[in-house]
mmCIF file of C-alpha atoms in Angstrom:
data_model
loop_
_atom_site.group_PDB
_atom_site.id
_atom_site.type_symbol
_atom_site.label_atom_id
_atom_site.label_comp_id
_atom_site.label_asym_id
_atom_site.label_seq_id
_atom_site.Cartn_x
_atom_site.Cartn_y
_atom_site.Cartn_z
ATOM 1 C CA MET I 189 41.442 134.573 -3.641
ATOM 2 C CA PRO I 190 40.430 131.309 -5.305
ATOM 3 C CA PRO I 191 36.896 131.373 -6.770
ATOM 4 C CA GLU I 192 35.680 128.643 -4.401
ATOM 5 C CA THR I 193 36.515 130.856 -1.419
ATOM 6 C CA LEU I 194 34.426 133.695 -2.801
ATOM 7 C CA THR I 195 31.402 131.506 -3.476
ATOM 8 C CA GLN I 196 31.568 129.810 -0.066
ATOM 9 C CA GLY I 197 31.904 133.040 1.947
ATOM 10 C CA PRO I 198 28.336 134.363 1.803
ATOM 11 C CA ASP I 199 26.931 130.857 2.248
ATOM 12 C CA ARG I 200 28.638 130.595 5.623
ATOM 13 C CA PHE I 201 26.639 133.535 6.957
ATOM 14 C CA ASP I 202 23.441 131.741 5.966
ATOM 15 C CA ASP I 203 24.596 128.767 8.042
ATOM 16 C CA GLU I 204 23.081 128.924 11.546
ATOM 17 C CA ASP I 205 26.067 127.046 12.952
ATOM 18 C CA TYR I 206 28.766 129.281 11.478
ATOM 19 C CA PRO I 207 30.565 131.089 14.353
ATOM 20 C CA ALA I 208 30.276 134.598 12.949
ATOM 21 C CA TYR I 209 29.928 136.722 16.098
ATOM 22 C CA THR I 210 32.503 137.863 18.626
ATOM 23 C CA MET I 211 31.669 137.732 22.306
ATOM 24 C CA GLY I 212 31.049 141.468 22.520
ATOM 25 C CA ARG I 213 28.769 141.531 19.483
ATOM 26 C CA ALA I 214 26.967 138.360 20.592
ATOM 27 C CA ALA I 215 26.305 139.782 24.063
ATOM 28 C CA GLU I 216 25.027 143.007 22.540
ATOM 29 C CA MET I 217 22.713 141.124 20.167
ATOM 30 C CA ILE I 218 20.972 139.208 22.964
ATOM 31 C CA GLY I 219 20.994 142.038 25.497
ATOM 32 C CA ALA I 220 23.385 140.317 27.879
ATOM 33 C CA THR I 221 26.913 140.762 29.139
ATOM 34 C CA PRO I 222 30.024 138.863 28.090
ATOM 35 C CA GLY I 223 29.993 137.411 31.612
ATOM 36 C CA PHE I 224 26.570 135.911 30.967
ATOM 37 C CA LEU I 225 27.871 134.227 27.803
ATOM 38 C CA ARG I 226 30.828 132.865 29.749
ATOM 39 C CA ALA I 227 28.438 131.550 32.425
ATOM 40 C CA VAL I 228 26.199 129.689 29.952
ATOM 41 C CA GLY I 229 29.362 128.275 28.433
ATOM 42 C CA GLU I 230 30.545 127.082 31.841
ATOM 43 C CA ALA I 231 27.094 125.524 32.382
ATOM 44 C CA ARG I 232 27.680 123.708 29.054
ATOM 45 C CA LEU I 233 24.582 125.134 27.427
ATOM 46 C CA ILE I 234 26.661 126.344 24.505
ATOM 47 C CA THR I 235 30.262 125.777 23.523
ATOM 48 C CA PRO I 236 31.602 128.625 21.413
ATOM 49 C CA LEU I 237 34.270 127.890 18.872
ATOM 50 C CA ARG I 238 37.590 129.661 19.213
ATOM 51 C CA SER I 239 39.284 131.813 16.612
ATOM 52 C CA GLU I 240 42.937 131.225 15.768
ATOM 53 C CA GLY I 241 43.726 133.907 18.333
ATOM 54 C CA GLY I 242 41.719 132.093 21.023
ATOM 55 C CA HIS I 243 38.703 134.422 21.029
ATOM 56 C CA ARG I 244 35.202 133.005 21.475
ATOM 57 C CA ARG I 245 32.978 133.022 18.380
ATOM 58 C CA TYR I 246 29.228 132.375 18.458
ATOM 59 C CA SER I 247 26.741 131.143 15.856
ATOM 60 C CA ARG I 248 23.174 132.351 15.386
ATOM 61 C CA TYR I 249 21.897 129.054 16.783
ATOM 62 C CA GLN I 250 24.004 129.504 19.935
ATOM 63 C CA LEU I 251 22.735 133.057 20.305
ATOM 64 C CA ARG I 252 19.105 131.891 20.128
ATOM 65 C CA VAL I 253 19.805 129.300 22.828
ATOM 66 C CA ALA I 254 21.607 131.844 25.025
ATOM 67 C CA ALA I 255 18.807 134.390 24.512
ATOM 68 C CA ARG I 256 16.243 131.835 25.742
ATOM 69 C CA ALA I 257 18.369 131.207 28.843
ATOM 70 C CA ARG I 258 18.615 134.963 29.400
ATOM 71 C CA GLU I 259 14.800 135.236 29.282
ATOM 72 C CA LEU I 260 14.516 132.614 32.016
ATOM 73 C CA VAL I 261 17.224 134.243 34.130
ATOM 74 C CA ASP I 262 15.490 137.618 33.741
ATOM 75 C CA GLN I 263 12.334 135.951 35.128
ATOM 76 C CA GLY I 264 14.246 134.896 38.244
ATOM 77 C CA THR I 265 15.384 131.387 37.304
ATOM 78 C CA PRO I 266 18.923 130.550 38.501
ATOM 79 C CA ILE I 267 21.331 130.267 35.576
ATOM 80 C CA GLU I 268 22.070 126.555 36.080
ATOM 81 C CA ALA I 269 18.331 125.764 36.125
ATOM 82 C CA ALA I 270 17.715 128.014 33.114
ATOM 83 C CA CYS I 271 20.384 126.165 31.154
ATOM 84 C CA ARG I 272 18.872 122.798 32.077
ATOM 85 C CA ILE I 273 15.397 123.996 31.061
ATOM 86 C CA VAL I 274 16.684 125.167 27.681
ATOM 87 C CA ILE I 275 18.442 121.832 27.113
ATOM 88 C CA LEU I 276 15.245 119.944 27.959
ATOM 89 C CA GLU I 277 13.163 122.200 25.707
ATOM 90 C CA ASP I 278 15.583 121.521 22.859
ATOM 91 C CA GLN I 279 15.436 117.762 23.471
ATOM 92 C CA LEU I 280 11.632 117.852 23.551
ATOM 93 C CA GLU I 281 11.511 119.773 20.275
ATOM 94 C CA ASP I 282 13.816 117.191 18.664
ATOM 95 C CA ALA I 283 11.693 114.299 19.979
ATOM 96 C CA LEU I 284 8.463 115.872 18.733
ATOM 97 C CA ARG I 285 10.013 116.471 15.304
ATOM 98 C CA LEU I 286 11.228 112.860 15.140
ATOM 99 C CA ASN I 287 7.804 111.539 16.210
ATOM 100 C CA GLU I 288 6.137 113.584 13.475
ATOM 101 C CA GLN I 289 8.573 112.244 10.857
ATOM 102 C CA LEU I 290 7.988 108.670 11.993
ATOM 103 C CA ARG I 291 4.236 109.165 12.018
ATOM 104 C CA ARG I 292 4.311 110.505 8.461
ATOM 105 C CA SER I 293 6.477 107.628 7.246
ATOM 106 C CA THR I 294 4.143 104.971 8.684
ATOM 107 C CA VAL I 295 0.878 106.466 7.416
ATOM 108 C CA GLY I 296 0.058 105.845 3.765
ATOM 109 C CA SER I 297 -1.296 108.513 1.461
ATOM 110 C CA GLU I 298 -4.885 107.446 2.272
ATOM 111 C CA GLY I 299 -4.413 107.758 6.027
ATOM 112 C CA VAL I 300 -3.971 104.045 6.763
ATOM 113 C CA PRO I 301 -0.772 102.603 8.187
ATOM 114 C CA SER I 302 1.524 101.206 5.544
ATOM 115 C CA SER I 303 2.592 97.584 5.749
#
């Protein structure tokens, strides 16, 4: 193996978006069934990547999102609604993070807006 392959390998597993988990392992990790993962995929909450053989592969980020949907479904929320809620929660988190960044960039070090 070329040296660059060896040094990049472990880094991929630190990457939250690297599709490291098979459907069976992913379902096991979040306490769901493969059918549940297929359903959240059909609802377009997550889109797993496919291996060369066509098998679904999931990242840690996707598993966190699917686990949140599973929590809502376990509480009685229909799967389509649970997926929409998770999408909206994610959008809200992004908006709050962006607002905080913008607020920090417009406030000077002494707490007054910069010009």
